[in-house]
């Protein structure tokens, strides 16, 4: 079991995401108002709060959304979970579709730190069932098929 620490969106691609107090998740689309939503396999990105905190302990001054993540969750090591894992938060069901992504090494975090955790720790999901999520909400891992 985990807890949502932050939800972040950006209205335009190529801009840093910023925290919002709640977000509407739309089935097979992503987060309403987020530039990265669409009919593809990387609709919503997740990043572990614990991994962000470890990175901050190494001297990184990063805010929520700095890595391009949509949801920061405490209590999960997402990169250690298999593709196909499903998560539930309120009515929202997300299915993991990809672990990590290629880093372009030009991001501000990589330039400042010589490293970036999103390429190896961030995961991507698609929205199986929509709803609303707010910081503080309970975030659960569920077996594929149990939530249908």
JSON list of C-alpha atoms in Angstrom, two decimals:
[
{"chain": "A", "resi": 1, "resn": "UNK", "atom": "CA", "xyz": [0.00, 0.00, 0.00]},
{"chain": "A", "resi": 2, "resn": "UNK", "atom": "CA", "xyz": [1.21, 3.47, -0.81]},
{"chain": "A", "resi": 3, "resn": "UNK", "atom": "CA", "xyz": [0.16, 7.09, -0.62]},
{"chain": "A", "resi": 4, "resn": "UNK", "atom": "CA", "xyz": [-0.05, 9.75, -3.33]},
{"chain": "A", "resi": 5, "resn": "UNK", "atom": "CA", "xyz": [2.37, 12.55, -2.42]},
{"chain": "A", "resi": 6, "resn": "UNK", "atom": "CA", "xyz": [1.88, 14.77, -5.48]},
{"chain": "A", "resi": 7, "resn": "UNK", "atom": "CA", "xyz": [0.08, 14.95, -8.82]},
{"chain": "A", "resi": 8, "resn": "UNK", "atom": "CA", "xyz": [1.76, 16.98, -11.55]},
{"chain": "A", "resi": 9, "resn": "UNK", "atom": "CA", "xyz": [0.79, 18.12, -15.04]},
{"chain": "A", "resi": 10, "resn": "UNK", "atom": "CA", "xyz": [2.10, 20.37, -17.77]},
{"chain": "A", "resi": 11, "resn": "UNK", "atom": "CA", "xyz": [-0.14, 22.08, -20.27]},
{"chain": "A", "resi": 12, "resn": "UNK", "atom": "CA", "xyz": [2.54, 22.07, -22.98]},
{"chain": "A", "resi": 13, "resn": "UNK", "atom": "CA", "xyz": [5.16, 19.48, -23.94]},
{"chain": "A", "resi": 14, "resn": "UNK", "atom": "CA", "xyz": [8.71, 20.51, -23.17]},
{"chain": "A", "resi": 15, "resn": "UNK", "atom": "CA", "xyz": [7.77, 22.41, -20.02]},
{"chain": "A", "resi": 16, "resn": "UNK", "atom": "CA", "xyz": [8.28, 21.28, -16.42]},
{"chain": "A", "resi": 17, "resn": "UNK", "atom": "CA", "xyz": [5.25, 19.76, -14.72]},
{"chain": "A", "resi": 18, "resn": "UNK", "atom": "CA", "xyz": [3.69, 21.52, -11.72]},
{"chain": "A", "resi": 19, "resn": "UNK", "atom": "CA", "xyz": [1.66, 20.22, -8.78]},
{"chain": "A", "resi": 20, "resn": "UNK", "atom": "CA", "xyz": [-2.14, 20.29, -8.79]},
{"chain": "A", "resi": 21, "resn": "UNK", "atom": "CA", "xyz": [-4.60, 19.64, -5.96]},
{"chain": "A", "resi": 22, "resn": "UNK", "atom": "CA", "xyz": [-6.53, 17.03, -7.91]},
{"chain": "A", "resi": 23, "resn": "UNK", "atom": "CA", "xyz": [-6.55, 15.47, -11.35]},
{"chain": "A", "resi": 24, "resn": "UNK", "atom": "CA", "xyz": [-9.18, 13.81, -13.49]},
{"chain": "A", "resi": 25, "resn": "UNK", "atom": "CA", "xyz": [-7.96, 10.60, -15.12]},
{"chain": "A", "resi": 26, "resn": "UNK", "atom": "CA", "xyz": [-9.70, 9.72, -18.38]},
{"chain": "A", "resi": 27, "resn": "UNK", "atom": "CA", "xyz": [-9.92, 6.12, -19.55]},
{"chain": "A", "resi": 28, "resn": "UNK", "atom": "CA", "xyz": [-7.51, 5.32, -22.40]},
{"chain": "A", "resi": 29, "resn": "UNK", "atom": "CA", "xyz": [-6.32, 8.94, -22.49]},
{"chain": "A", "resi": 30, "resn": "UNK", "atom": "CA", "xyz": [-4.47, 10.10, -19.37]},
{"chain": "A", "resi": 31, "resn": "UNK", "atom": "CA", "xyz": [-4.83, 13.14, -17.15]},
{"chain": "A", "resi": 32, "resn": "UNK", "atom": "CA", "xyz": [-7.22, 15.85, -18.29]},
{"chain": "A", "resi": 33, "resn": "UNK", "atom": "CA", "xyz": [-5.18, 18.94, -19.17]},
{"chain": "A", "resi": 34, "resn": "UNK", "atom": "CA", "xyz": [-1.80, 17.18, -19.30]},
{"chain": "A", "resi": 35, "resn": "UNK", "atom": "CA", "xyz": [0.14, 17.65, -22.54]},
{"chain": "A", "resi": 36, "resn": "UNK", "atom": "CA", "xyz": [1.35, 14.03, -22.54]},
{"chain": "A", "resi": 37, "resn": "UNK", "atom": "CA", "xyz": [-2.15, 12.50, -22.47]},
{"chain": "A", "resi": 38, "resn": "UNK", "atom": "CA", "xyz": [-3.27, 10.66, -25.58]},
{"chain": "A", "resi": 39, "resn": "UNK", "atom": "CA", "xyz": [-4.02, 7.28, -27.08]},
{"chain": "A", "resi": 40, "resn": "UNK", "atom": "CA", "xyz": [-0.63, 5.70, -26.45]},
{"chain": "A", "resi": 41, "resn": "UNK", "atom": "CA", "xyz": [1.10, 3.51, -23.87]},
{"chain": "A", "resi": 42, "resn": "UNK", "atom": "CA", "xyz": [2.72, 6.32, -21.84]},
{"chain": "A", "resi": 43, "resn": "UNK", "atom": "CA", "xyz": [-0.41, 8.17, -20.68]},
{"chain": "A", "resi": 44, "resn": "UNK", "atom": "CA", "xyz": [0.59, 8.62, -17.01]},
{"chain": "A", "resi": 45, "resn": "UNK", "atom": "CA", "xyz": [4.08, 8.44, -15.46]},
{"chain": "A", "resi": 46, "resn": "UNK", "atom": "CA", "xyz": [4.80, 7.31, -11.90]},
{"chain": "A", "resi": 47, "resn": "UNK", "atom": "CA", "xyz": [7.86, 7.89, -9.75]},
{"chain": "A", "resi": 48, "resn": "UNK", "atom": "CA", "xyz": [8.63, 6.65, -6.25]},
{"chain": "A", "resi": 49, "resn": "UNK", "atom": "CA", "xyz": [8.81, 9.34, -3.56]},
{"chain": "A", "resi": 50, "resn": "UNK", "atom": "CA", "xyz": [11.47, 7.25, -1.83]},
{"chain": "A", "resi": 51, "resn": "UNK", "atom": "CA", "xyz": [13.70, 7.30, -4.95]},
{"chain": "A", "resi": 52, "resn": "UNK", "atom": "CA", "xyz": [13.24, 11.07, -5.26]},
{"chain": "A", "resi": 53, "resn": "UNK", "atom": "CA", "xyz": [14.21, 11.50, -1.60]},
{"chain": "A", "resi": 54, "resn": "UNK", "atom": "CA", "xyz": [17.35, 9.38, -2.13]},
{"chain": "A", "resi": 55, "resn": "UNK", "atom": "CA", "xyz": [18.25, 11.60, -5.09]},
{"chain": "A", "resi": 56, "resn": "UNK", "atom": "CA", "xyz": [17.65, 14.74, -3.00]},
{"chain": "A", "resi": 57, "resn": "UNK", "atom": "CA", "xyz": [19.96, 13.32, -0.31]},
{"chain": "A", "resi": 58, "resn": "UNK", "atom": "CA", "xyz": [22.71, 13.32, -2.98]},
{"chain": "A", "resi": 59, "resn": "UNK", "atom": "CA", "xyz": [22.31, 17.09, -3.32]},
{"chain": "A", "resi": 60, "resn": "UNK", "atom": "CA", "xyz": [19.64, 17.43, -5.99]},
{"chain": "A", "resi": 61, "resn": "UNK", "atom": "CA", "xyz": [17.28, 20.34, -5.51]},
{"chain": "A", "resi": 62, "resn": "UNK", "atom": "CA", "xyz": [14.20, 19.06, -7.32]},
{"chain": "A", "resi": 63, "resn": "UNK", "atom": "CA", "xyz": [10.53, 19.87, -6.89]},
{"chain": "A", "resi": 64, "resn": "UNK", "atom": "CA", "xyz": [7.55, 17.64, -7.59]},
{"chain": "A", "resi": 65, "resn": "UNK", "atom": "CA", "xyz": [7.20, 17.30, -11.37]},
{"chain": "A", "resi": 66, "resn": "UNK", "atom": "CA", "xyz": [10.86, 18.11, -12.08]},
{"chain": "A", "resi": 67, "resn": "UNK", "atom": "CA", "xyz": [11.46, 14.67, -13.64]},
{"chain": "A", "resi": 68, "resn": "UNK", "atom": "CA", "xyz": [8.32, 14.92, -15.77]},
{"chain": "A", "resi": 69, "resn": "UNK", "atom": "CA", "xyz": [6.43, 12.55, -13.49]},
{"chain": "A", "resi": 70, "resn": "UNK", "atom": "CA", "xyz": [2.66, 12.76, -13.17]},
{"chain": "A", "resi": 71, "resn": "UNK", "atom": "CA", "xyz": [2.24, 10.97, -9.84]},
{"chain": "A", "resi": 72, "resn": "UNK", "atom": "CA", "xyz": [4.69, 10.78, -6.94]},
{"chain": "A", "resi": 73, "resn": "UNK", "atom": "CA", "xyz": [3.85, 7.81, -4.71]},
{"chain": "A", "resi": 74, "resn": "UNK", "atom": "CA", "xyz": [5.33, 6.83, -1.36]},
{"chain": "A", "resi": 75, "resn": "UNK", "atom": "CA", "xyz": [5.75, 3.14, -0.57]},
{"chain": "A", "resi": 76, "resn": "UNK", "atom": "CA", "xyz": [6.49, 1.54, -3.96]},
{"chain": "A", "resi": 77, "resn": "UNK", "atom": "CA", "xyz": [9.62, 0.60, -5.88]},
{"chain": "A", "resi": 78, "resn": "UNK", "atom": "CA", "xyz": [7.94, 0.80, -9.29]},
{"chain": "A", "resi": 79, "resn": "UNK", "atom": "CA", "xyz": [11.00, -0.19, -11.35]},
{"chain": "A", "resi": 80, "resn": "UNK", "atom": "CA", "xyz": [11.15, -3.54, -9.51]},
{"chain": "A", "resi": 81, "resn": "UNK", "atom": "CA", "xyz": [7.60, -4.44, -10.59]},
{"chain": "A", "resi": 82, "resn": "UNK", "atom": "CA", "xyz": [6.74, -6.20, -13.86]},
{"chain": "A", "resi": 83, "resn": "UNK", "atom": "CA", "xyz": [5.10, -4.55, -16.85]},
{"chain": "A", "resi": 84, "resn": "UNK", "atom": "CA", "xyz": [1.39, -5.40, -16.66]},
{"chain": "A", "resi": 85, "resn": "UNK", "atom": "CA", "xyz": [1.11, -4.62, -12.93]},
{"chain": "A", "resi": 86, "resn": "UNK", "atom": "CA", "xyz": [-2.09, -2.76, -12.12]},
{"chain": "A", "resi": 87, "resn": "UNK", "atom": "CA", "xyz": [-2.63, -0.04, -9.54]},
{"chain": "A", "resi": 88, "resn": "UNK", "atom": "CA", "xyz": [-5.82, 1.31, -8.02]},
{"chain": "A", "resi": 89, "resn": "UNK", "atom": "CA", "xyz": [-6.39, 4.72, -6.47]},
{"chain": "A", "resi": 90, "resn": "UNK", "atom": "CA", "xyz": [-10.02, 5.53, -5.70]},
{"chain": "A", "resi": 91, "resn": "UNK", "atom": "CA", "xyz": [-11.86, 4.60, -8.93]},
{"chain": "A", "resi": 92, "resn": "UNK", "atom": "CA", "xyz": [-8.74, 5.00, -11.10]},
{"chain": "A", "resi": 93, "resn": "UNK", "atom": "CA", "xyz": [-7.04, 1.87, -12.42]},
{"chain": "A", "resi": 94, "resn": "UNK", "atom": "CA", "xyz": [-3.63, 2.18, -14.08]},
{"chain": "A", "resi": 95, "resn": "UNK", "atom": "CA", "xyz": [-1.69, -0.56, -15.87]},
{"chain": "A", "resi": 96, "resn": "UNK", "atom": "CA", "xyz": [2.09, -0.39, -16.13]},
{"chain": "A", "resi": 97, "resn": "UNK", "atom": "CA", "xyz": [3.19, -0.45, -19.77]},
{"chain": "A", "resi": 98, "resn": "UNK", "atom": "CA", "xyz": [6.88, 0.55, -19.66]},
{"chain": "A", "resi": 99, "resn": "UNK", "atom": "CA", "xyz": [9.76, 0.86, -17.21]},
{"chain": "A", "resi": 100, "resn": "UNK", "atom": "CA", "xyz": [12.06, 3.80, -17.80]},
{"chain": "A", "resi": 101, "resn": "UNK", "atom": "CA", "xyz": [12.79, 5.64, -21.01]},
{"chain": "A", "resi": 102, "resn": "UNK", "atom": "CA", "xyz": [15.79, 6.88, -22.89]},
{"chain": "A", "resi": 103, "resn": "UNK", "atom": "CA", "xyz": [17.19, 10.07, -21.39]},
{"chain": "A", "resi": 104, "resn": "UNK", "atom": "CA", "xyz": [18.23, 12.83, -23.73]},
{"chain": "A", "resi": 105, "resn": "UNK", "atom": "CA", "xyz": [21.02, 13.87, -21.28]},
{"chain": "A", "resi": 106, "resn": "UNK", "atom": "CA", "xyz": [20.25, 17.49, -21.99]},
{"chain": "A", "resi": 107, "resn": "UNK", "atom": "CA", "xyz": [17.77, 17.88, -19.14]},
{"chain": "A", "resi": 108, "resn": "UNK", "atom": "CA", "xyz": [18.57, 20.37, -16.40]},
{"chain": "A", "resi": 109, "resn": "UNK", "atom": "CA", "xyz": [18.70, 17.65, -13.75]},
{"chain": "A", "resi": 110, "resn": "UNK", "atom": "CA", "xyz": [21.30, 15.63, -15.67]},
{"chain": "A", "resi": 111, "resn": "UNK", "atom": "CA", "xyz": [23.32, 18.77, -16.39]},
{"chain": "A", "resi": 112, "resn": "UNK", "atom": "CA", "xyz": [23.38, 19.70, -12.68]},
{"chain": "A", "resi": 113, "resn": "UNK", "atom": "CA", "xyz": [23.84, 16.23, -11.17]},
{"chain": "A", "resi": 114, "resn": "UNK", "atom": "CA", "xyz": [25.42, 14.11, -13.90]},
{"chain": "A", "resi": 115, "resn": "UNK", "atom": "CA", "xyz": [22.52, 11.70, -13.38]},
{"chain": "A", "resi": 116, "resn": "UNK", "atom": "CA", "xyz": [18.74, 11.51, -13.66]},
{"chain": "A", "resi": 117, "resn": "UNK", "atom": "CA", "xyz": [16.55, 8.85, -12.02]},
{"chain": "A", "resi": 118, "resn": "UNK", "atom": "CA", "xyz": [13.58, 8.98, -14.40]},
{"chain": "A", "resi": 119, "resn": "UNK", "atom": "CA", "xyz": [15.20, 6.82, -17.13]},
{"chain": "A", "resi": 120, "resn": "UNK", "atom": "CA", "xyz": [15.62, 3.88, -14.72]},
{"chain": "A", "resi": 121, "resn": "UNK", "atom": "CA", "xyz": [13.09, 4.52, -11.90]},
{"chain": "A", "resi": 122, "resn": "UNK", "atom": "CA", "xyz": [10.14, 6.11, -13.68]},
{"chain": "A", "resi": 123, "resn": "UNK", "atom": "CA", "xyz": [7.40, 3.92, -15.08]},
{"chain": "A", "resi": 124, "resn": "UNK", "atom": "CA", "xyz": [4.60, 4.57, -17.51]},
{"chain": "A", "resi": 125, "resn": "UNK", "atom": "CA", "xyz": [0.99, 3.47, -17.35]},
{"chain": "A", "resi": 126, "resn": "UNK", "atom": "CA", "xyz": [-2.22, 3.61, -19.31]},
{"chain": "A", "resi": 127, "resn": "UNK", "atom": "CA", "xyz": [-5.57, 4.48, -17.75]},
{"chain": "A", "resi": 128, "resn": "UNK", "atom": "CA", "xyz": [-7.82, 1.40, -17.62]},
{"chain": "A", "resi": 129, "resn": "UNK", "atom": "CA", "xyz": [-10.60, 3.14, -15.62]},
{"chain": "A", "resi": 130, "resn": "UNK", "atom": "CA", "xyz": [-10.95, 6.86, -14.95]},
{"chain": "A", "resi": 131, "resn": "UNK", "atom": "CA", "xyz": [-11.72, 8.93, -11.89]},
{"chain": "A", "resi": 132, "resn": "UNK", "atom": "CA", "xyz": [-10.17, 11.58, -9.65]},
{"chain": "A", "resi": 133, "resn": "UNK", "atom": "CA", "xyz": [-6.98, 11.40, -7.56]},
{"chain": "A", "resi": 134, "resn": "UNK", "atom": "CA", "xyz": [-5.77, 13.86, -4.93]},
{"chain": "A", "resi": 135, "resn": "UNK", "atom": "CA", "xyz": [-2.55, 14.04, -2.88]},
{"chain": "A", "resi": 136, "resn": "UNK", "atom": "CA", "xyz": [-2.97, 11.98, 0.29]},
{"chain": "A", "resi": 137, "resn": "UNK", "atom": "CA", "xyz": [-5.09, 9.30, -1.41]},
{"chain": "A", "resi": 138, "resn": "UNK", "atom": "CA", "xyz": [-4.30, 5.64, -0.83]},
{"chain": "A", "resi": 139, "resn": "UNK", "atom": "CA", "xyz": [-2.51, 3.96, -3.77]},
{"chain": "A", "resi": 140, "resn": "UNK", "atom": "CA", "xyz": [-2.73, 0.18, -4.09]},
{"chain": "A", "resi": 141, "resn": "UNK", "atom": "CA", "xyz": [-1.17, -2.54, -6.20]},
{"chain": "A", "resi": 142, "resn": "UNK", "atom": "CA", "xyz": [-3.68, -5.09, -7.47]},
{"chain": "A", "resi": 143, "resn": "UNK", "atom": "CA", "xyz": [-3.41, -8.30, -9.45]},
{"chain": "A", "resi": 144, "resn": "UNK", "atom": "CA", "xyz": [-4.36, -8.11, -13.10]},
{"chain": "A", "resi": 145, "resn": "UNK", "atom": "CA", "xyz": [-8.01, -9.09, -13.48]},
{"chain": "A", "resi": 146, "resn": "UNK", "atom": "CA", "xyz": [-9.05, -8.52, -9.83]},
{"chain": "A", "resi": 147, "resn": "UNK", "atom": "CA", "xyz": [-10.12, -4.97, -10.52]},
{"chain": "A", "resi": 148, "resn": "UNK", "atom": "CA", "xyz": [-12.34, -5.73, -13.51]}
]
